Short mmCIF file of C-alpha atoms in Angstrom, two decimals:
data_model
loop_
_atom_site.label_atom_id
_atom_site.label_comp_id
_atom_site.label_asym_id
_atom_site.label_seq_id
_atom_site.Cartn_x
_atom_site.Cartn_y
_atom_site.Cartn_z
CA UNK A 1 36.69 3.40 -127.70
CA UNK A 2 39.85 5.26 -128.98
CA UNK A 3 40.94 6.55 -126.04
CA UNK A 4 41.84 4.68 -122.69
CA UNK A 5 39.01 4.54 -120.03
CA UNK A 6 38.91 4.55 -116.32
CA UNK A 7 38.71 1.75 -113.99
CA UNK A 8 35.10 3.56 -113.76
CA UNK A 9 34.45 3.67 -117.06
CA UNK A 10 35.50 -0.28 -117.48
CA UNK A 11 33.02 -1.37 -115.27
CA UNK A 12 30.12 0.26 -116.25
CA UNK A 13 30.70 -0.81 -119.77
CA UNK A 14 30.53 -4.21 -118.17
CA UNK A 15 27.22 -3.66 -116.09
CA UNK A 16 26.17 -2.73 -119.53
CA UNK A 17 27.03 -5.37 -121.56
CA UNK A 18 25.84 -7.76 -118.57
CA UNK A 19 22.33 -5.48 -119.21
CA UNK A 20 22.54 -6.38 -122.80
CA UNK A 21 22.52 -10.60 -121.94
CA UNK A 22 19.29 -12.96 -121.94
CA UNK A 23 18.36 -15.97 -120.84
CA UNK A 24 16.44 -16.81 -123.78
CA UNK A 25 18.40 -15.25 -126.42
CA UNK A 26 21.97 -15.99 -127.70
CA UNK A 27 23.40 -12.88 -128.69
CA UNK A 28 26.72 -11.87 -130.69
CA UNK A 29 29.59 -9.76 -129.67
CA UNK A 30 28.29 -7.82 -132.88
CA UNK A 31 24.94 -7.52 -131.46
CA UNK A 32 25.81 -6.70 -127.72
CA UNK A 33 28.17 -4.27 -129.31
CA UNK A 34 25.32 -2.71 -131.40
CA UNK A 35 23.25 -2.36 -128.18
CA UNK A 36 25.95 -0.48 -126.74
CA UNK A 37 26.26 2.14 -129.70
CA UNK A 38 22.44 2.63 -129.20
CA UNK A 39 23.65 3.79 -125.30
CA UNK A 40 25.91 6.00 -126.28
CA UNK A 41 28.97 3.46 -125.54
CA UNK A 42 31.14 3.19 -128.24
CA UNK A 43 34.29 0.44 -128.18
CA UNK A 44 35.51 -1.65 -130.46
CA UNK A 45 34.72 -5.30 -131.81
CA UNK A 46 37.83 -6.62 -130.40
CA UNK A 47 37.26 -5.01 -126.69
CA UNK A 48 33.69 -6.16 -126.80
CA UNK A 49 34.77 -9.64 -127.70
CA UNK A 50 37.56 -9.19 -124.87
CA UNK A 51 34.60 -8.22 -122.20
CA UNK A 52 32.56 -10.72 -122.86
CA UNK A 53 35.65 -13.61 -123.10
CA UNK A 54 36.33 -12.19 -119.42
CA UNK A 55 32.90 -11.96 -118.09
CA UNK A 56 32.43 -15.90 -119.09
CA UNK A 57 35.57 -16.64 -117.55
CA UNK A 58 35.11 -15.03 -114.35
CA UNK A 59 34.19 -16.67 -111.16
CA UNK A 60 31.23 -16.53 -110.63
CA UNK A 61 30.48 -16.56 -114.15
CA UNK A 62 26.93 -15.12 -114.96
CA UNK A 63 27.04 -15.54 -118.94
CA UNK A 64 28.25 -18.62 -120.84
CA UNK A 65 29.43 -18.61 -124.30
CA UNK A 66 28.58 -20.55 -126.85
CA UNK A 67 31.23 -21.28 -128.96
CA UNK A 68 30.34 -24.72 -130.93
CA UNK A 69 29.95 -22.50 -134.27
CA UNK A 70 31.19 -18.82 -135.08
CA UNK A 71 30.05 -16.21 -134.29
CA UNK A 72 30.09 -17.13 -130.35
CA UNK A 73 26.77 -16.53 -128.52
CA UNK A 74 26.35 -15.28 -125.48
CA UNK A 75 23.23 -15.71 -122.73
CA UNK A 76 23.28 -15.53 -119.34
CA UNK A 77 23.07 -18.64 -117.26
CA UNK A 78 20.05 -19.87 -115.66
CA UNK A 79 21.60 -19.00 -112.10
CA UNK A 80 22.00 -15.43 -113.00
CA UNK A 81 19.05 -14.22 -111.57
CA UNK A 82 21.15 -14.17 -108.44
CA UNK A 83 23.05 -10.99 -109.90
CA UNK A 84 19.86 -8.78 -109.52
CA UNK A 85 17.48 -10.61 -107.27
CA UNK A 86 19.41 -12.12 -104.40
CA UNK A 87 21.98 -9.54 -103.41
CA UNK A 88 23.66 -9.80 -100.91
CA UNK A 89 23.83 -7.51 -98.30
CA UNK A 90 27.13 -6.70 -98.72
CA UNK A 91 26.30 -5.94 -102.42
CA UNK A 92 23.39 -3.81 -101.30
CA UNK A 93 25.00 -1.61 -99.14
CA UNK A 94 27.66 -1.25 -101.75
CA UNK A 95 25.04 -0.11 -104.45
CA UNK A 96 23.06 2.04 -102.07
CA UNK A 97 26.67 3.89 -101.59
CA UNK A 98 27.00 3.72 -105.04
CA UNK A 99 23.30 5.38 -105.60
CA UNK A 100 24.30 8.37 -102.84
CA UNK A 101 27.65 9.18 -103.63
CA UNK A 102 28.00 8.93 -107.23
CA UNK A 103 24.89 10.13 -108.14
CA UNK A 104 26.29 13.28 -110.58
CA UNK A 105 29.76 10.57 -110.70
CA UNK A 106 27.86 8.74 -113.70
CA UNK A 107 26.14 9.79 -116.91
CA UNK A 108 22.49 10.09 -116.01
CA UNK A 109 21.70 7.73 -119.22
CA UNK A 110 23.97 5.35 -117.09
CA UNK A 111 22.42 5.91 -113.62
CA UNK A 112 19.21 5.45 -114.59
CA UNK A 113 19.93 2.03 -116.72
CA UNK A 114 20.92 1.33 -112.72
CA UNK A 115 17.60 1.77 -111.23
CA UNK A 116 16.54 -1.91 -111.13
CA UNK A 117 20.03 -2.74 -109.17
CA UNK A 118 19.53 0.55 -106.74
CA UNK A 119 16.27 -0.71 -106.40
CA UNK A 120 17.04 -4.69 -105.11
CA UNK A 121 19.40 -3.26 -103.22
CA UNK A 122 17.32 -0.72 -100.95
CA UNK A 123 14.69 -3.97 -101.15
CA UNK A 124 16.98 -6.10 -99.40
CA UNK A 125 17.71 -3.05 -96.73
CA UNK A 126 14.54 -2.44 -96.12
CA UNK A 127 13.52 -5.72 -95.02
CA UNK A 128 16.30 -6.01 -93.00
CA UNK A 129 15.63 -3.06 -90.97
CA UNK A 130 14.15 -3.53 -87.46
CA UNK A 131 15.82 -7.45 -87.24
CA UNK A 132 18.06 -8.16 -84.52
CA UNK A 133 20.91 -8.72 -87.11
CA UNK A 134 24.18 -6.58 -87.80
CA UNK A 135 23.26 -5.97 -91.14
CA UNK A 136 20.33 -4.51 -90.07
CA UNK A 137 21.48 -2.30 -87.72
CA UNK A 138 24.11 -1.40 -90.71
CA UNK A 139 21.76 1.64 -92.21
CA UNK A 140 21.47 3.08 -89.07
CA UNK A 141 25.61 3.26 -88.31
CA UNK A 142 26.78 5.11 -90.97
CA UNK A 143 26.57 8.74 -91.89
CA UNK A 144 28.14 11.58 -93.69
CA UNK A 145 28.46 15.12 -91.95
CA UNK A 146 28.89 18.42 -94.24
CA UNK A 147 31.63 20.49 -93.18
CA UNK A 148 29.70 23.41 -93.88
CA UNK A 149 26.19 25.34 -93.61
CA UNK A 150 24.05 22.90 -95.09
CA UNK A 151 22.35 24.62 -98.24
CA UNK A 152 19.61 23.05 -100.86
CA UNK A 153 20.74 22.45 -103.72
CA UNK A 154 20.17 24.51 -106.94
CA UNK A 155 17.68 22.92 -109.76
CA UNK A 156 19.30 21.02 -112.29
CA UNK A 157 17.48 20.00 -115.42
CA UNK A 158 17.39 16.11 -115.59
CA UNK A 159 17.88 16.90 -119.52
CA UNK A 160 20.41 19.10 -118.73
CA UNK A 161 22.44 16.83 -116.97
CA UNK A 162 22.02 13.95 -118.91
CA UNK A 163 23.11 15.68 -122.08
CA UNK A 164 26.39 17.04 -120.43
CA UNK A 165 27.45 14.25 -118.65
CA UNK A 166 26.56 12.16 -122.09
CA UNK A 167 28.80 14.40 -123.62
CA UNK A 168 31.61 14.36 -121.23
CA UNK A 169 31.46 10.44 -120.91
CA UNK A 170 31.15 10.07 -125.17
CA UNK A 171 34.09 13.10 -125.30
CA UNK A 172 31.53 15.20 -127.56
CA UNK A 173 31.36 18.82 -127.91
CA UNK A 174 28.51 20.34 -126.27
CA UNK A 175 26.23 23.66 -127.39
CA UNK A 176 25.18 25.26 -124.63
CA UNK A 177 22.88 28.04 -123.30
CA UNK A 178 23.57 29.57 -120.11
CA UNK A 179 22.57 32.42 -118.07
CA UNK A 180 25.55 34.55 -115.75
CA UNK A 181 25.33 35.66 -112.44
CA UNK A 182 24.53 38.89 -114.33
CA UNK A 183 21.41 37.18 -115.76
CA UNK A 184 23.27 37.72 -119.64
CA UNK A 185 22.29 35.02 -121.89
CA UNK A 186 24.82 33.45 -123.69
CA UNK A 187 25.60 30.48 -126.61
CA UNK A 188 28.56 28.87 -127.44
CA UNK A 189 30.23 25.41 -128.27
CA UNK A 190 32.54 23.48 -125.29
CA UNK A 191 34.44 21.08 -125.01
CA UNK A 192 33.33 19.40 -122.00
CA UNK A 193 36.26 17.92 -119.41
CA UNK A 194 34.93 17.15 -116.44
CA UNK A 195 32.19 17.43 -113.83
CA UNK A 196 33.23 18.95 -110.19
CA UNK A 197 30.40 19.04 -107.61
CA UNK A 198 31.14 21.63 -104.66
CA UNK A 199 28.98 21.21 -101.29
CA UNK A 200 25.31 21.56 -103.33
CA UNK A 201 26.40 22.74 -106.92
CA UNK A 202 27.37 21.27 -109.90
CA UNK A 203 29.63 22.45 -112.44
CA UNK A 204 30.55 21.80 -115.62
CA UNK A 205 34.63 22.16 -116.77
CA UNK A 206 35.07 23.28 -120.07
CA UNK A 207 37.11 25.31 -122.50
CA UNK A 208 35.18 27.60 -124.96
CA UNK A 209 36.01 26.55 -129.07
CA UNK A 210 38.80 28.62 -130.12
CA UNK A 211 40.26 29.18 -126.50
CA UNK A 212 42.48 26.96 -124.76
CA UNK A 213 41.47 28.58 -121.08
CA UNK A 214 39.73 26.09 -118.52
CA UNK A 215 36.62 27.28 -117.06
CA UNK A 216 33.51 26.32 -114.77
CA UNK A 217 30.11 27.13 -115.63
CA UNK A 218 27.54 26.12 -113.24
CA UNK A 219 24.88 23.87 -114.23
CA UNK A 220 21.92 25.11 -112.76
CA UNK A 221 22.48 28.13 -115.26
CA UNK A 222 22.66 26.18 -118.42
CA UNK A 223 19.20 26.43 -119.90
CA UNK A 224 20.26 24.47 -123.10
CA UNK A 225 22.49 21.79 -123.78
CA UNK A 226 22.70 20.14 -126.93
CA UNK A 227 25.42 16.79 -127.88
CA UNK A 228 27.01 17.28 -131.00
CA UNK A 229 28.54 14.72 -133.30
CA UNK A 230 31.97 16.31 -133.30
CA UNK A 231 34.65 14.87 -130.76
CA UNK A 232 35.72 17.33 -127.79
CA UNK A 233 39.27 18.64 -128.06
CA UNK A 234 41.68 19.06 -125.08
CA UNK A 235 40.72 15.93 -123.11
CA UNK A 236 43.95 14.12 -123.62
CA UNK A 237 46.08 16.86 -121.65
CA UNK A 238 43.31 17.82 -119.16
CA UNK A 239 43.87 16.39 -115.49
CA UNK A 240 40.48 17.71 -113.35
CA UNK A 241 42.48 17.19 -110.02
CA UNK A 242 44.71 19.53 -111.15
CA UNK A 243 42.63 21.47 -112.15
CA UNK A 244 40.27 21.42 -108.59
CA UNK A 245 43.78 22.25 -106.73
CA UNK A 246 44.73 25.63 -108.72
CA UNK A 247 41.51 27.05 -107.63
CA UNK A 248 38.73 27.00 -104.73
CA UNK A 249 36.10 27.88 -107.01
CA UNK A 250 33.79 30.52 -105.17
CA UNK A 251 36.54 30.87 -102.89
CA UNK A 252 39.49 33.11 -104.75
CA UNK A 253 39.19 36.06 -106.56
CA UNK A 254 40.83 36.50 -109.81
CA UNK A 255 44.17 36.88 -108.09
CA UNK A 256 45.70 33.48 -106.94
CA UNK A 257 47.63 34.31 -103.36
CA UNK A 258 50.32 32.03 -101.84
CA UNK A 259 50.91 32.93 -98.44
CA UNK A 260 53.03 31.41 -95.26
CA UNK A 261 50.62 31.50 -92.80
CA UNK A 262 51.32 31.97 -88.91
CA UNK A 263 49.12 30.80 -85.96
CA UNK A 264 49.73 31.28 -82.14
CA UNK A 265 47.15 29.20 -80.29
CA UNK A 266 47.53 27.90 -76.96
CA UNK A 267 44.79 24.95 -77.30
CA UNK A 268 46.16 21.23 -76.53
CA UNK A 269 43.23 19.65 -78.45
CA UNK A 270 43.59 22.00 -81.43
CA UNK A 271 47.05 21.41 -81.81
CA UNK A 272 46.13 17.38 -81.65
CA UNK A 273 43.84 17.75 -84.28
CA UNK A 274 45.62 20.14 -86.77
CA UNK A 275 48.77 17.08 -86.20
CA UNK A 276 46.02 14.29 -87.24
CA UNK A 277 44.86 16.42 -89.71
CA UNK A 278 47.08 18.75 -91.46
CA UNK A 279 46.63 21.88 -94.18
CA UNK A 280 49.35 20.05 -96.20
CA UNK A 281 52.77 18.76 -96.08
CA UNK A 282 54.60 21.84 -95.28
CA UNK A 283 52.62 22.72 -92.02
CA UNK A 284 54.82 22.53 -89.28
CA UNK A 285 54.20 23.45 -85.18
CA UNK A 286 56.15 23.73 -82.37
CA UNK A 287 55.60 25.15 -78.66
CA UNK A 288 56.71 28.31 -77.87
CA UNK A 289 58.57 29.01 -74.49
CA UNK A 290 55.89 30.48 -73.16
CA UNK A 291 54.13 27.20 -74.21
CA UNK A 292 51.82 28.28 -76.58
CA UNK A 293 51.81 26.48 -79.84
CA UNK A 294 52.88 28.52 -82.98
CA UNK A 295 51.51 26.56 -86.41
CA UNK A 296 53.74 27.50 -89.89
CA UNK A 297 52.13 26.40 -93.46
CA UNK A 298 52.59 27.55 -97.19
CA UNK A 299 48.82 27.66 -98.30
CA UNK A 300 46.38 29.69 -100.69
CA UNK A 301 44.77 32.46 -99.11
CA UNK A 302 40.70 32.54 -99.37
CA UNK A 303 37.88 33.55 -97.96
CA UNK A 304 37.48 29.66 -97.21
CA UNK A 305 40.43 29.48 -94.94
CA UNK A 306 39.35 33.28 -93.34
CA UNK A 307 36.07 31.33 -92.61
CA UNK A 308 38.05 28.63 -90.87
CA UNK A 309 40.33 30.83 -89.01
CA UNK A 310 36.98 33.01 -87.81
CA UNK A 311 34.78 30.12 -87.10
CA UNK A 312 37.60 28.42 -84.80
CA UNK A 313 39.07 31.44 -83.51
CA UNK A 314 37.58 31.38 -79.86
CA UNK A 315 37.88 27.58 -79.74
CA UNK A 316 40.95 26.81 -80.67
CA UNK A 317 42.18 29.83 -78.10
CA UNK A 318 43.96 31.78 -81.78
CA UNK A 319 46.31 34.78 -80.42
CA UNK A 320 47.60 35.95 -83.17
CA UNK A 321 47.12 35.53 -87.12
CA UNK A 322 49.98 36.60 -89.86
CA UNK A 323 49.87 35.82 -93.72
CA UNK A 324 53.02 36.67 -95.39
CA UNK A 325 52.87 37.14 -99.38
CA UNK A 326 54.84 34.55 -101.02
CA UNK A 327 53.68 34.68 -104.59
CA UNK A 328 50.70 35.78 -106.52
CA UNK A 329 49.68 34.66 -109.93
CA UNK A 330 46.94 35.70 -112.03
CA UNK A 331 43.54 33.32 -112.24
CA UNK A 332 41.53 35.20 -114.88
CA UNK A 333 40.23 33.86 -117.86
CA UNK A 334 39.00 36.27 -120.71
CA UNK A 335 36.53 35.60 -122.90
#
């Protein structure tokens, strides 16, 4: 792999390569590496030789090399069964989070090599559920709660995915068909850079071949999406958090507005929670003389924070609400 991968990335070429091991069967760091290409992994000799030195090395080790002629072979060890059959329950509630939350993290090829392991692992849950045990009770204590309305999600094409996020993970240009909130149809060639999921939705970040502009297209309106051979361009300099914080998606027009924004509240417990939980770095508040609490921050205006400021307004006992301009730069991207 030319480029330098994740901490992510790493270890799901190892689950792979793990994936690739027998008990029967020595294999070769030129065969395990061969079996890789065929999943769309491609690294080279020397790393695959590297992975495997370190996964027979490790403790506990699940392979063992054989290294009494050249080339080594590799097989896993007779206890090994332990790494998909006898999880723990620590290592099944890891998985199961691993199975909810990065779910569109992975390249769907990927996920679904994972089924077996998501599988074991919601095994062991289940038939811990209803015992008089912590880990039982463990399912039942934890919980994630949207911040928002809580929509469906929009239809996205299992091939669909799987051929973007192949793509993206493979840094391959992608040929795509997608349909506009007009309902236009339109082709053209990407360079995929990243995947950003927002509340329900899904988008892909590209640039269009021949521009240098980022975008988002959604991918519930891709109707086509086709890997091509040819390598994807603009990677290298492309940061997606950076990205994520010059915009709020569905939430800024074309016109990016920096504003100092001004709240007089005179709620205790909203001024508590606004302290534990800031906008950002420059918010400051202090208490007025007539002891209401006036709250100062440098943020992007949005509808988002409009909904926040209308939602709360009652609640948090809001007075008064000022946005002074700061800056505005242009957000639009031609094409």
């Amino acid at each position: 792999m030319a480029r330098t991968i994740t901490a992510c990335q790493q270890a799901i070429v190892y689950l792979e390569i793990l994936r690739c091991m027998s008990k029967k069967t020595k294999r070769t760091a030129k065969e395990i590496r061969s079996m890789l290409q065929t999943r769309g992994i491609h690294i080279e000799s020397q790393t695959v030789q590297r992975y495997l030195k370190s996964l027979s090395e490790s403790d506990p080790a699940y392979i063992e090399r054989d290294d009494s002629s050249k080339p080594f072979g590799y097989r896993f060890k007779n206890t090994a069964e332990t790494f998909t059959q006898n999880l723990t329950i620590e290592e099944s509630l890891v998985f199961k989070l691993v199975q909810e939350h990065l779910r569109y993290q992975l390249p769907a090829r990927l996920f679904k090599n994972f089924s077996p392991l998501f599988e074991s692992a919601q095994q062991k849950l289940d038939s811990n559920i209803g015992k008089i045990s912590n880990e039982g009770r463990w399912t039942n204590k934890v919980a994630v709660v949207p911040n928002s309305l809580p929509f469906m999600p929009p239809v996205v094409k299992p091939r669909i995915f799987e051929a973007v996020s192949q793509a993206l993970f493979e840094n391959r240009q992608l040929e795509i068909e997608y349909r506009n909130a007009k309902g236009e149809r339109k082709t053209h060639i990407v360079n995929p850079l990243g995947i950003v999921q927002q509340d329900p939705r899904l988008y892909l970040v590209c640039n269009f071949v021949g521009h240098t502009n980022e975008r988002h297209i959604a991918l519930h309106r891709i109707l086509n999406a086709t890997k091509l051979s040819i390598e994807a361009q603009g990677s290298e300099r492309f940061k997606i958090a950076n990205y994520v914080a010059s915009r709020h998606f569905n939430y800024t027009t074309d016109e990016k507005h920096i504003v100092r924004l001004t709240l007089v509240f005179n709620s205790p417990e909203t001024k508590l929670n606004l302290e534990e939980s800031p906008f950002n770095q420059t918010q400051t508040i202090t208490i007025e003389p007539d002891g209401t609490f006036k709250l100062q921050v440098v943020i992007e205006d949005s509808l988002l924070l409009d909904g926040w400021i209308n939602t709360w307004r009652d609640r948090a006992g809001i007075i008064s609400v000022q946005k002074e301009l700061l800056e505005s730069v242009s957000t639009k991207e031609s094409h």
